[in-house]
mmCIF file of N, CA, C and O in Angstrom:
data_model
loop_
_atom_site.group_PDB
_atom_site.id
_atom_site.type_symbol
_atom_site.label_atom_id
_atom_site.label_comp_id
_atom_site.label_asym_id
_atom_site.label_seq_id
_atom_site.Cartn_x
_atom_site.Cartn_y
_atom_site.Cartn_z
ATOM 1 N N UNK L 1 2.327 1.592 -14.912
ATOM 2 C CA UNK L 1 1.590 0.596 -14.182
ATOM 3 C C UNK L 1 1.284 0.916 -12.837
ATOM 4 O O UNK L 1 1.995 1.898 -12.146
ATOM 5 N N UNK L 2 0.298 0.413 -12.230
ATOM 6 C CA UNK L 2 -0.393 0.736 -11.125
ATOM 7 C C UNK L 2 -0.494 -0.537 -10.096
ATOM 8 O O UNK L 2 -0.820 -1.523 -10.673
ATOM 9 N N UNK L 3 -0.334 -0.401 -8.859
ATOM 10 C CA UNK L 3 -0.685 -1.386 -8.009
ATOM 11 C C UNK L 3 -1.851 -0.837 -6.928
ATOM 12 O O UNK L 3 -1.743 0.154 -6.378
ATOM 13 N N UNK L 4 -2.850 -1.547 -6.987
ATOM 14 C CA UNK L 4 -4.083 -1.075 -6.130
ATOM 15 C C UNK L 4 -4.017 -2.094 -5.047
ATOM 16 O O UNK L 4 -4.149 -3.374 -5.104
ATOM 17 N N UNK L 5 -3.963 -1.631 -3.839
ATOM 18 C CA UNK L 5 -3.978 -2.411 -2.517
ATOM 19 C C UNK L 5 -5.090 -2.100 -1.780
ATOM 20 O O UNK L 5 -5.539 -0.903 -1.397
ATOM 21 N N UNK L 6 -6.157 -2.994 -1.367
ATOM 22 C CA UNK L 6 -7.166 -3.010 -0.533
ATOM 23 C C UNK L 6 -6.626 -3.574 0.814
ATOM 24 O O UNK L 6 -6.603 -4.636 0.775
ATOM 25 N N UNK L 7 -6.856 -2.989 1.820
ATOM 26 C CA UNK L 7 -6.356 -3.260 3.244
ATOM 27 C C UNK L 7 -7.672 -3.114 4.158
ATOM 28 O O UNK L 7 -8.212 -2.213 4.428
ATOM 29 N N UNK L 8 -8.091 -4.159 4.702
ATOM 30 C CA UNK L 8 -9.073 -4.492 5.675
ATOM 31 C C UNK L 8 -8.422 -4.568 7.205
ATOM 32 O O UNK L 8 -7.766 -5.501 7.243
ATOM 33 N N UNK L 9 -8.591 -3.399 7.708
ATOM 34 C CA UNK L 9 -8.084 -3.636 9.253
ATOM 35 C C UNK L 9 -8.969 -4.081 10.094
ATOM 36 O O UNK L 9 -10.139 -4.204 10.243
ATOM 37 N N UNK L 10 -8.399 -4.457 11.242
ATOM 38 C CA UNK L 10 -9.051 -4.880 12.280
ATOM 39 C C UNK L 10 -9.452 -3.648 13.090
ATOM 40 O O UNK L 10 -9.020 -2.642 13.119
ATOM 41 N N UNK L 11 -10.841 -3.824 13.800
ATOM 42 C CA UNK L 11 -11.492 -2.601 14.528
ATOM 43 C C UNK L 11 -10.371 -2.062 15.538
ATOM 44 O O UNK L 11 -9.849 -2.905 16.181
ATOM 45 N N UNK L 12 -10.533 -0.806 15.508
ATOM 46 C CA UNK L 12 -9.742 0.021 16.334
ATOM 47 C C UNK L 12 -8.198 0.012 15.962
ATOM 48 O O UNK L 12 -7.576 0.466 16.938
ATOM 49 N N UNK L 13 -7.734 -0.420 14.945
ATOM 50 C CA UNK L 13 -6.417 -0.212 14.505
ATOM 51 C C UNK L 13 -5.925 0.715 13.603
ATOM 52 O O UNK L 13 -4.810 0.777 12.893
ATOM 53 N N UNK L 14 -6.809 1.665 13.312
ATOM 54 C CA UNK L 14 -6.533 2.801 12.222
ATOM 55 C C UNK L 14 -5.101 3.403 12.457
ATOM 56 O O UNK L 14 -4.288 3.687 11.564
ATOM 57 N N UNK L 15 -4.972 3.980 13.732
ATOM 58 C CA UNK L 15 -3.839 4.887 14.059
ATOM 59 C C UNK L 15 -2.759 3.972 14.215
ATOM 60 O O UNK L 15 -1.588 4.592 13.727
ATOM 61 N N UNK L 16 -2.796 2.748 14.618
ATOM 62 C CA UNK L 16 -1.476 2.150 14.776
ATOM 63 C C UNK L 16 -1.209 1.576 13.337
ATOM 64 O O UNK L 16 0.147 1.669 13.101
ATOM 65 N N UNK L 17 -1.960 1.390 12.636
ATOM 66 C CA UNK L 17 -1.801 1.057 10.989
ATOM 67 C C UNK L 17 -1.231 2.203 10.293
ATOM 68 O O UNK L 17 -0.198 2.030 9.571
ATOM 69 N N UNK L 18 -1.726 3.466 10.619
ATOM 70 C CA UNK L 18 -1.314 4.540 9.873
ATOM 71 C C UNK L 18 0.216 4.932 10.300
ATOM 72 O O UNK L 18 0.981 5.303 9.426
ATOM 73 N N UNK L 19 0.669 4.763 11.467
ATOM 74 C CA UNK L 19 1.862 5.103 11.934
ATOM 75 C C UNK L 19 2.830 4.062 11.491
ATOM 76 O O UNK L 19 4.038 4.368 11.012
ATOM 77 N N UNK L 20 2.617 2.814 11.249
ATOM 78 C CA UNK L 20 3.376 1.907 10.560
ATOM 79 C C UNK L 20 3.358 2.023 9.006
ATOM 80 O O UNK L 20 4.590 2.086 8.326
ATOM 81 N N UNK L 21 2.556 2.480 8.289
ATOM 82 C CA UNK L 21 2.323 2.590 6.903
ATOM 83 C C UNK L 21 3.320 4.029 6.683
ATOM 84 O O UNK L 21 3.647 3.977 5.676
ATOM 85 N N UNK L 22 3.291 4.836 7.637
ATOM 86 C CA UNK L 22 4.308 6.139 7.330
ATOM 87 C C UNK L 22 5.630 5.765 7.090
ATOM 88 O O UNK L 22 6.098 6.215 6.247
ATOM 89 N N UNK L 23 5.987 4.625 7.850
ATOM 90 C CA UNK L 23 7.420 4.058 7.791
ATOM 91 C C UNK L 23 7.565 3.143 6.464
ATOM 92 O O UNK L 23 8.690 3.419 5.732
ATOM 93 N N UNK L 24 6.481 2.482 6.183
ATOM 94 C CA UNK L 24 6.441 1.733 4.854
ATOM 95 C C UNK L 24 6.561 2.757 3.717
ATOM 96 O O UNK L 24 7.326 2.370 2.820
ATOM 97 N N UNK L 25 5.724 3.701 3.783
ATOM 98 C CA UNK L 25 5.791 4.637 2.535
ATOM 99 C C UNK L 25 7.129 5.371 2.502
ATOM 100 O O UNK L 25 7.651 5.429 1.226
ATOM 101 N N UNK L 26 7.759 5.564 3.519
ATOM 102 C CA UNK L 26 9.086 6.327 3.347
ATOM 103 C C UNK L 26 10.079 5.329 2.670
ATOM 104 O O UNK L 26 10.802 5.736 1.929
ATOM 105 N N UNK L 27 10.034 4.133 3.147
ATOM 106 C CA UNK L 27 11.029 3.283 2.753
ATOM 107 C C UNK L 27 10.665 2.837 1.121
ATOM 108 O O UNK L 27 11.503 2.819 0.389
ATOM 109 N N UNK L 28 9.436 2.737 0.814
ATOM 110 C CA UNK L 28 9.045 2.317 -0.718
ATOM 111 C C UNK L 28 9.325 3.623 -1.401
ATOM 112 O O UNK L 28 9.647 3.193 -2.483
ATOM 113 N N UNK L 29 9.126 4.778 -1.106
ATOM 114 C CA UNK L 29 9.518 5.862 -1.902
ATOM 115 C C UNK L 29 10.860 6.108 -2.081
ATOM 116 O O UNK L 29 11.328 6.455 -3.127
ATOM 117 N N UNK L 30 11.629 6.176 -0.825
ATOM 118 C CA UNK L 30 12.984 6.535 -1.049
ATOM 119 C C UNK L 30 13.889 5.549 -1.455
ATOM 120 O O UNK L 30 14.827 5.666 -2.194
ATOM 121 N N UNK L 31 13.605 4.286 -0.936
ATOM 122 C CA UNK L 31 14.603 3.163 -1.238
ATOM 123 C C UNK L 31 14.168 2.601 -2.711
ATOM 124 O O UNK L 31 15.044 2.082 -3.354
ATOM 125 N N UNK L 32 12.887 2.397 -2.842
ATOM 126 C CA UNK L 32 12.412 1.607 -4.097
ATOM 127 C C UNK L 32 11.883 2.514 -5.143
ATOM 128 O O UNK L 32 11.715 1.990 -6.224
ATOM 129 N N UNK L 33 11.604 3.672 -4.960
ATOM 130 C CA UNK L 33 11.230 4.601 -6.065
ATOM 131 C C UNK L 33 9.611 4.464 -6.424
ATOM 132 O O UNK L 33 9.406 4.922 -7.325
ATOM 133 N N UNK L 34 9.151 3.875 -5.476
ATOM 134 C CA UNK L 34 7.474 3.777 -5.801
ATOM 135 C C UNK L 34 6.819 4.919 -5.559
ATOM 136 O O UNK L 34 7.344 5.931 -4.795
ATOM 137 N N UNK L 35 5.894 5.363 -6.100
ATOM 138 C CA UNK L 35 5.086 6.708 -5.921
ATOM 139 C C UNK L 35 3.648 6.419 -5.344
ATOM 140 O O UNK L 35 3.011 5.795 -6.217
ATOM 141 N N UNK L 36 3.364 6.851 -4.191
ATOM 142 C CA UNK L 36 2.010 6.563 -3.439
ATOM 143 C C UNK L 36 1.262 7.642 -4.159
ATOM 144 O O UNK L 36 1.327 8.891 -3.797
ATOM 145 N N UNK L 37 0.301 7.516 -5.115
ATOM 146 C CA UNK L 37 -0.806 8.168 -5.693
ATOM 147 C C UNK L 37 -1.970 8.546 -4.699
ATOM 148 O O UNK L 37 -2.252 9.615 -4.694
ATOM 149 N N UNK L 38 -2.497 7.578 -4.140
ATOM 150 C CA UNK L 38 -3.637 7.779 -3.148
ATOM 151 C C UNK L 38 -3.436 6.893 -2.069
ATOM 152 O O UNK L 38 -3.110 5.862 -2.173
ATOM 153 N N UNK L 39 -3.913 7.248 -0.950
ATOM 154 C CA UNK L 39 -4.202 6.767 0.428
ATOM 155 C C UNK L 39 -5.260 6.931 0.815
ATOM 156 O O UNK L 39 -5.395 8.114 1.268
ATOM 157 N N UNK L 40 -6.376 6.127 0.835
ATOM 158 C CA UNK L 40 -7.806 6.229 1.111
ATOM 159 C C UNK L 40 -8.259 5.659 2.141
ATOM 160 O O UNK L 40 -8.395 4.462 1.966
ATOM 161 N N UNK L 41 -9.082 6.242 3.215
ATOM 162 C CA UNK L 41 -9.875 5.504 4.208
ATOM 163 C C UNK L 41 -11.460 5.428 3.532
ATOM 164 O O UNK L 41 -11.974 6.472 3.399
ATOM 165 N N UNK L 42 -11.828 4.357 3.459
ATOM 166 C CA UNK L 42 -13.398 4.202 2.957
ATOM 167 C C UNK L 42 -14.348 4.775 3.960
ATOM 168 O O UNK L 42 -14.266 4.579 5.178
ATOM 169 N N UNK L 43 -15.329 5.457 3.437
ATOM 170 C CA UNK L 43 -16.441 6.189 4.342
ATOM 171 C C UNK L 43 -17.767 5.307 4.254
ATOM 172 O O UNK L 43 -18.656 5.629 5.184
ATOM 173 N N UNK L 44 -17.743 4.447 3.307
ATOM 174 C CA UNK L 44 -19.055 3.550 3.265
ATOM 175 C C UNK L 44 -18.563 2.143 3.050
ATOM 176 O O UNK L 44 -17.335 1.773 2.901
ATOM 177 N N UNK L 45 -19.628 1.157 3.026
ATOM 178 C CA UNK L 45 -19.074 -0.162 2.780
ATOM 179 C C UNK L 45 -18.771 -0.814 4.008
ATOM 180 O O UNK L 45 -18.914 -0.477 5.156
ATOM 181 N N UNK L 46 -17.343 -1.531 3.914
ATOM 182 C CA UNK L 46 -16.852 -2.153 4.912
ATOM 183 C C UNK L 46 -15.922 -0.946 5.466
ATOM 184 O O UNK L 46 -15.033 -0.506 4.810
ATOM 185 N N UNK L 47 -16.377 -0.702 6.903
ATOM 186 C CA UNK L 47 -15.453 0.497 7.558
ATOM 187 C C UNK L 47 -14.004 -0.241 7.887
ATOM 188 O O UNK L 47 -13.723 -1.381 7.794
ATOM 189 N N UNK L 48 -13.067 0.631 8.206
ATOM 190 C CA UNK L 48 -11.856 0.341 8.556
ATOM 191 C C UNK L 48 -11.153 -0.466 7.286
ATOM 192 O O UNK L 48 -10.238 -1.353 7.363
ATOM 193 N N UNK L 49 -11.509 -0.025 6.303
ATOM 194 C CA UNK L 49 -10.747 -0.220 4.930
ATOM 195 C C UNK L 49 -9.947 0.839 4.310
ATOM 196 O O UNK L 49 -10.623 1.899 4.181
ATOM 197 N N UNK L 50 -8.857 0.705 3.893
ATOM 198 C CA UNK L 50 -7.867 1.459 3.306
ATOM 199 C C UNK L 50 -7.578 1.094 1.868
ATOM 200 O O UNK L 50 -7.367 -0.159 1.543
ATOM 201 N N UNK L 51 -7.498 1.975 0.993
ATOM 202 C CA UNK L 51 -7.109 1.605 -0.295
ATOM 203 C C UNK L 51 -5.811 2.519 -0.799
ATOM 204 O O UNK L 51 -5.750 3.643 -0.454
ATOM 205 N N UNK L 52 -4.933 1.941 -1.223
ATOM 206 C CA UNK L 52 -3.722 2.609 -1.720
ATOM 207 C C UNK L 52 -3.446 2.199 -3.249
ATOM 208 O O UNK L 52 -3.883 1.230 -3.657
ATOM 209 N N UNK L 53 -3.058 3.302 -3.990
ATOM 210 C CA UNK L 53 -2.659 3.171 -5.447
ATOM 211 C C UNK L 53 -1.380 3.666 -5.515
ATOM 212 O O UNK L 53 -0.905 4.961 -5.152
ATOM 213 N N UNK L 54 -0.397 2.761 -5.956
ATOM 214 C CA UNK L 54 0.805 3.213 -6.276
ATOM 215 C C UNK L 54 1.178 3.076 -7.608
ATOM 216 O O UNK L 54 0.777 2.302 -8.418
ATOM 217 N N UNK L 55 2.035 4.039 -8.006
ATOM 218 C CA UNK L 55 2.651 4.236 -9.342
ATOM 219 C C UNK L 55 3.873 3.406 -9.452
ATOM 220 O O UNK L 55 4.854 3.700 -8.830
ATOM 221 N N UNK L 56 3.890 2.506 -10.469
ATOM 222 C CA UNK L 56 5.205 1.619 -10.514
ATOM 223 C C UNK L 56 5.715 1.651 -11.992
ATOM 224 O O UNK L 56 4.779 2.104 -12.915
ATOM 225 N N UNK L 57 6.914 1.327 -12.176
ATOM 226 C CA UNK L 57 7.494 1.328 -13.501
ATOM 227 C C UNK L 57 7.009 0.113 -14.290
ATOM 228 O O UNK L 57 6.491 0.325 -15.371
ATOM 229 N N UNK L 58 6.940 -1.027 -13.630
ATOM 230 C CA UNK L 58 6.367 -2.292 -14.220
ATOM 231 C C UNK L 58 6.337 -3.259 -13.168
ATOM 232 O O UNK L 58 6.624 -3.038 -12.123
ATOM 233 N N UNK L 59 6.039 -4.544 -13.571
ATOM 234 C CA UNK L 59 5.970 -5.496 -12.448
ATOM 235 C C UNK L 59 7.403 -5.829 -11.821
ATOM 236 O O UNK L 59 7.244 -6.116 -10.579
ATOM 237 N N UNK L 60 8.547 -5.833 -12.644
ATOM 238 C CA UNK L 60 9.624 -5.996 -11.889
ATOM 239 C C UNK L 60 10.002 -4.977 -10.732
ATOM 240 O O UNK L 60 10.594 -5.200 -9.794
ATOM 241 N N UNK L 61 9.269 -3.576 -10.948
ATOM 242 C CA UNK L 61 9.784 -2.491 -10.056
ATOM 243 C C UNK L 61 8.905 -3.057 -8.741
ATOM 244 O O UNK L 61 9.329 -2.753 -7.666
ATOM 245 N N UNK L 62 7.671 -3.799 -8.923
ATOM 246 C CA UNK L 62 7.193 -4.197 -7.689
ATOM 247 C C UNK L 62 8.003 -5.297 -7.070
ATOM 248 O O UNK L 62 8.028 -5.162 -5.686
ATOM 249 N N UNK L 63 8.545 -6.056 -7.648
ATOM 250 C CA UNK L 63 9.456 -7.184 -7.072
ATOM 251 C C UNK L 63 10.609 -6.407 -6.392
ATOM 252 O O UNK L 63 11.216 -6.954 -5.385
ATOM 253 N N UNK L 64 11.435 -5.661 -7.162
ATOM 254 C CA UNK L 64 12.377 -4.964 -6.656
ATOM 255 C C UNK L 64 12.039 -3.957 -5.345
ATOM 256 O O UNK L 64 12.925 -4.201 -4.374
ATOM 257 N N UNK L 65 10.915 -3.344 -5.296
ATOM 258 C CA UNK L 65 10.443 -2.676 -4.225
ATOM 259 C C UNK L 65 10.339 -3.391 -2.979
ATOM 260 O O UNK L 65 10.739 -3.208 -1.859
ATOM 261 N N UNK L 66 9.576 -4.645 -3.284
ATOM 262 C CA UNK L 66 9.504 -5.693 -2.077
ATOM 263 C C UNK L 66 10.724 -5.936 -1.439
ATOM 264 O O UNK L 66 10.806 -6.273 -0.253
ATOM 265 N N UNK L 67 11.762 -6.445 -2.464
ATOM 266 C CA UNK L 67 12.971 -6.707 -1.916
ATOM 267 C C UNK L 67 13.677 -5.788 -1.080
ATOM 268 O O UNK L 67 14.173 -6.010 -0.099
ATOM 269 N N UNK L 68 13.405 -4.539 -1.481
ATOM 270 C CA UNK L 68 14.362 -3.345 -0.675
ATOM 271 C C UNK L 68 13.581 -3.179 0.641
ATOM 272 O O UNK L 68 14.093 -2.886 1.541
ATOM 273 N N UNK L 69 12.182 -3.128 0.483
ATOM 274 C CA UNK L 69 11.545 -2.979 1.721
ATOM 275 C C UNK L 69 11.777 -4.124 2.903
ATOM 276 O O UNK L 69 11.954 -3.703 3.925
ATOM 277 N N UNK L 70 11.645 -5.463 2.349
ATOM 278 C CA UNK L 70 11.928 -6.478 3.296
ATOM 279 C C UNK L 70 13.351 -6.352 3.738
ATOM 280 O O UNK L 70 13.657 -7.158 4.911
ATOM 281 N N UNK L 71 14.332 -5.960 3.097
ATOM 282 C CA UNK L 71 15.608 -5.812 3.488
ATOM 283 C C UNK L 71 16.099 -4.718 4.464
ATOM 284 O O UNK L 71 17.289 -4.557 5.071
ATOM 285 N N UNK L 72 15.054 -3.849 4.297
ATOM 286 C CA UNK L 72 15.366 -2.582 5.294
ATOM 287 C C UNK L 72 15.580 -2.895 6.881
ATOM 288 O O UNK L 72 14.687 -3.711 7.234
ATOM 289 N N UNK L 73 16.268 -2.314 7.644
ATOM 290 C CA UNK L 73 16.465 -2.742 9.060
ATOM 291 C C UNK L 73 15.195 -2.473 9.724
ATOM 292 O O UNK L 73 15.090 -3.009 10.917
ATOM 293 N N UNK L 74 14.454 -1.551 9.563
ATOM 294 C CA UNK L 74 13.265 -1.117 10.123
ATOM 295 C C UNK L 74 12.047 -2.179 9.710
ATOM 296 O O UNK L 74 10.952 -1.931 10.386
ATOM 297 N N UNK L 75 12.207 -2.912 8.607
ATOM 298 C CA UNK L 75 10.973 -3.673 8.217
ATOM 299 C C UNK L 75 10.508 -4.638 9.048
ATOM 300 O O UNK L 75 9.219 -4.847 9.349
ATOM 301 N N UNK L 76 11.415 -5.416 9.975
ATOM 302 C CA UNK L 76 10.660 -6.407 10.762
ATOM 303 C C UNK L 76 9.721 -5.804 11.739
ATOM 304 O O UNK L 76 8.656 -6.434 12.131
ATOM 305 N N UNK L 77 10.020 -4.736 12.520
ATOM 306 C CA UNK L 77 9.032 -4.144 13.447
ATOM 307 C C UNK L 77 7.829 -3.578 12.678
ATOM 308 O O UNK L 77 6.845 -3.681 13.172
ATOM 309 N N UNK L 78 7.967 -2.942 11.386
ATOM 310 C CA UNK L 78 6.700 -2.486 10.573
ATOM 311 C C UNK L 78 5.864 -3.729 10.367
ATOM 312 O O UNK L 78 4.685 -3.567 10.270
ATOM 313 N N UNK L 79 6.628 -4.774 10.010
ATOM 314 C CA UNK L 79 5.779 -6.006 9.426
ATOM 315 C C UNK L 79 5.062 -6.496 10.603
ATOM 316 O O UNK L 79 4.047 -6.884 10.555
ATOM 317 N N UNK L 80 5.498 -6.580 11.994
ATOM 318 C CA UNK L 80 4.971 -7.082 12.953
ATOM 319 C C UNK L 80 3.847 -6.184 13.326
ATOM 320 O O UNK L 80 2.795 -6.744 13.534
ATOM 321 N N UNK L 81 3.778 -4.930 13.275
ATOM 322 C CA UNK L 81 2.717 -4.121 13.418
ATOM 323 C C UNK L 81 1.727 -4.241 12.250
ATOM 324 O O UNK L 81 0.550 -4.405 12.770
ATOM 325 N N UNK L 82 2.095 -4.187 11.271
ATOM 326 C CA UNK L 82 1.048 -4.488 10.100
ATOM 327 C C UNK L 82 0.336 -5.752 10.231
ATOM 328 O O UNK L 82 -0.946 -5.965 10.208
ATOM 329 N N UNK L 83 1.025 -6.820 10.703
ATOM 330 C CA UNK L 83 0.509 -8.156 11.074
ATOM 331 C C UNK L 83 -0.700 -8.105 12.139
ATOM 332 O O UNK L 83 -1.648 -8.980 12.204
ATOM 333 N N UNK L 84 -0.380 -7.218 13.112
ATOM 334 C CA UNK L 84 -1.368 -7.327 14.266
ATOM 335 C C UNK L 84 -2.657 -6.254 13.916
ATOM 336 O O UNK L 84 -3.469 -6.508 14.561
ATOM 337 N N UNK L 85 -2.491 -5.530 12.699
ATOM 338 C CA UNK L 85 -3.538 -4.512 12.423
ATOM 339 C C UNK L 85 -4.383 -4.972 11.192
ATOM 340 O O UNK L 85 -5.616 -4.493 11.143
ATOM 341 N N UNK L 86 -3.689 -5.782 10.443
ATOM 342 C CA UNK L 86 -4.508 -5.850 9.149
ATOM 343 C C UNK L 86 -5.315 -7.097 9.292
ATOM 344 O O UNK L 86 -4.691 -8.428 9.785
ATOM 345 N N UNK L 87 -6.633 -7.262 8.770
ATOM 346 C CA UNK L 87 -7.368 -8.502 8.703
ATOM 347 C C UNK L 87 -7.197 -9.185 7.413
ATOM 348 O O UNK L 87 -7.206 -10.392 7.330
ATOM 349 N N UNK L 88 -7.146 -8.400 6.316
ATOM 350 C CA UNK L 88 -7.087 -8.900 4.919
ATOM 351 C C UNK L 88 -6.493 -7.837 4.011
ATOM 352 O O UNK L 88 -6.738 -6.666 4.223
ATOM 353 N N UNK L 89 -5.670 -8.331 3.150
ATOM 354 C CA UNK L 89 -5.062 -7.478 2.310
ATOM 355 C C UNK L 89 -5.258 -8.072 0.728
ATOM 356 O O UNK L 89 -4.842 -9.349 0.487
ATOM 357 N N UNK L 90 -5.441 -7.206 -0.247
ATOM 358 C CA UNK L 90 -5.750 -7.612 -1.399
ATOM 359 C C UNK L 90 -4.868 -6.778 -2.394
ATOM 360 O O UNK L 90 -5.067 -5.595 -2.442
ATOM 361 N N UNK L 91 -3.890 -7.402 -3.299
ATOM 362 C CA UNK L 91 -3.057 -6.437 -4.160
ATOM 363 C C UNK L 91 -3.459 -7.044 -5.534
ATOM 364 O O UNK L 91 -3.643 -8.103 -5.996
ATOM 365 N N UNK L 92 -3.737 -5.856 -6.427
ATOM 366 C CA UNK L 92 -3.933 -6.199 -7.679
ATOM 367 C C UNK L 92 -3.060 -5.065 -8.626
ATOM 368 O O UNK L 92 -2.712 -4.145 -8.036
ATOM 369 N N UNK L 93 -2.970 -5.422 -9.881
ATOM 370 C CA UNK L 93 -2.070 -4.621 -10.839
ATOM 371 C C UNK L 93 -2.834 -4.186 -11.689
ATOM 372 O O UNK L 93 -3.769 -4.931 -12.400
ATOM 373 N N UNK L 94 -2.795 -2.876 -12.461
ATOM 374 C CA UNK L 94 -3.554 -2.448 -13.682
ATOM 375 C C UNK L 94 -2.665 -1.517 -14.406
ATOM 376 O O UNK L 94 -1.722 -1.061 -13.928
ATOM 377 N N UNK L 95 -3.221 -1.166 -15.558
ATOM 378 C CA UNK L 95 -2.773 0.032 -16.322
ATOM 379 C C UNK L 95 -3.452 0.787 -16.790
ATOM 380 O O UNK L 95 -4.822 0.449 -16.394
ATOM 381 N N UNK L 96 -3.257 2.031 -16.795
ATOM 382 C CA UNK L 96 -4.292 3.119 -17.257
ATOM 383 C C UNK L 96 -5.047 2.800 -18.424
ATOM 384 O O UNK L 96 -4.493 2.439 -19.614
ATOM 385 N N UNK L 97 -6.512 3.121 -18.436
ATOM 386 C CA UNK L 97 -7.335 2.874 -19.551
ATOM 387 C C UNK L 97 -7.076 3.979 -20.320
ATOM 388 O O UNK L 97 -6.566 5.257 -19.966
ATOM 389 N N UNK L 98 -7.279 3.844 -21.757
ATOM 390 C CA UNK L 98 -6.894 4.856 -22.740
ATOM 391 C C UNK L 98 -7.594 6.028 -22.547
ATOM 392 O O UNK L 98 -7.122 7.287 -22.922
ATOM 393 N N UNK L 99 -8.665 6.045 -21.681
ATOM 394 C CA UNK L 99 -9.636 7.477 -21.602
ATOM 395 C C UNK L 99 -9.360 8.207 -20.286
ATOM 396 O O UNK L 99 -9.714 9.234 -20.044
ATOM 397 N N UNK L 100 -8.350 7.590 -19.613
ATOM 398 C CA UNK L 100 -7.912 8.206 -18.231
ATOM 399 C C UNK L 100 -7.211 9.328 -18.437
ATOM 400 O O UNK L 100 -6.447 9.518 -19.364
ATOM 401 N N UNK L 101 -7.210 10.293 -17.457
ATOM 402 C CA UNK L 101 -6.439 11.654 -17.440
ATOM 403 C C UNK L 101 -5.048 11.091 -17.541
ATOM 404 O O UNK L 101 -4.649 10.427 -16.596
ATOM 405 N N UNK L 102 -4.265 11.978 -18.056
ATOM 406 C CA UNK L 102 -2.616 11.687 -18.103
ATOM 407 C C UNK L 102 -2.435 10.024 -18.449
ATOM 408 O O UNK L 102 -1.327 9.541 -17.872
ATOM 409 N N UNK L 103 -3.245 9.391 -19.210
ATOM 410 C CA UNK L 103 -2.946 8.125 -19.609
ATOM 411 C C UNK L 103 -1.592 7.981 -20.685
ATOM 412 O O UNK L 103 -1.373 8.967 -21.322
#
């Protein structure tokens, strides 16, 4: 299963967001076992948009990961920074299509 996250950043916040996300990724991968497959900055359309694709075991893995992330002692500072940099975030869940490579 995959989680696709689209993050629309406030203007001028790319570097601050990136620094905070490095901390989030470390916690999510080490403590929660999530796998970040892609982290992409959009080059057209709405600028300052980031797309993340995470590989998860299932929906329960998402909930477990969020619990571990929010319980981590570094999370309050990371969350405050993300709150200052993010304009909008959309999270969706998907499974691989039967024609996808490695499906």
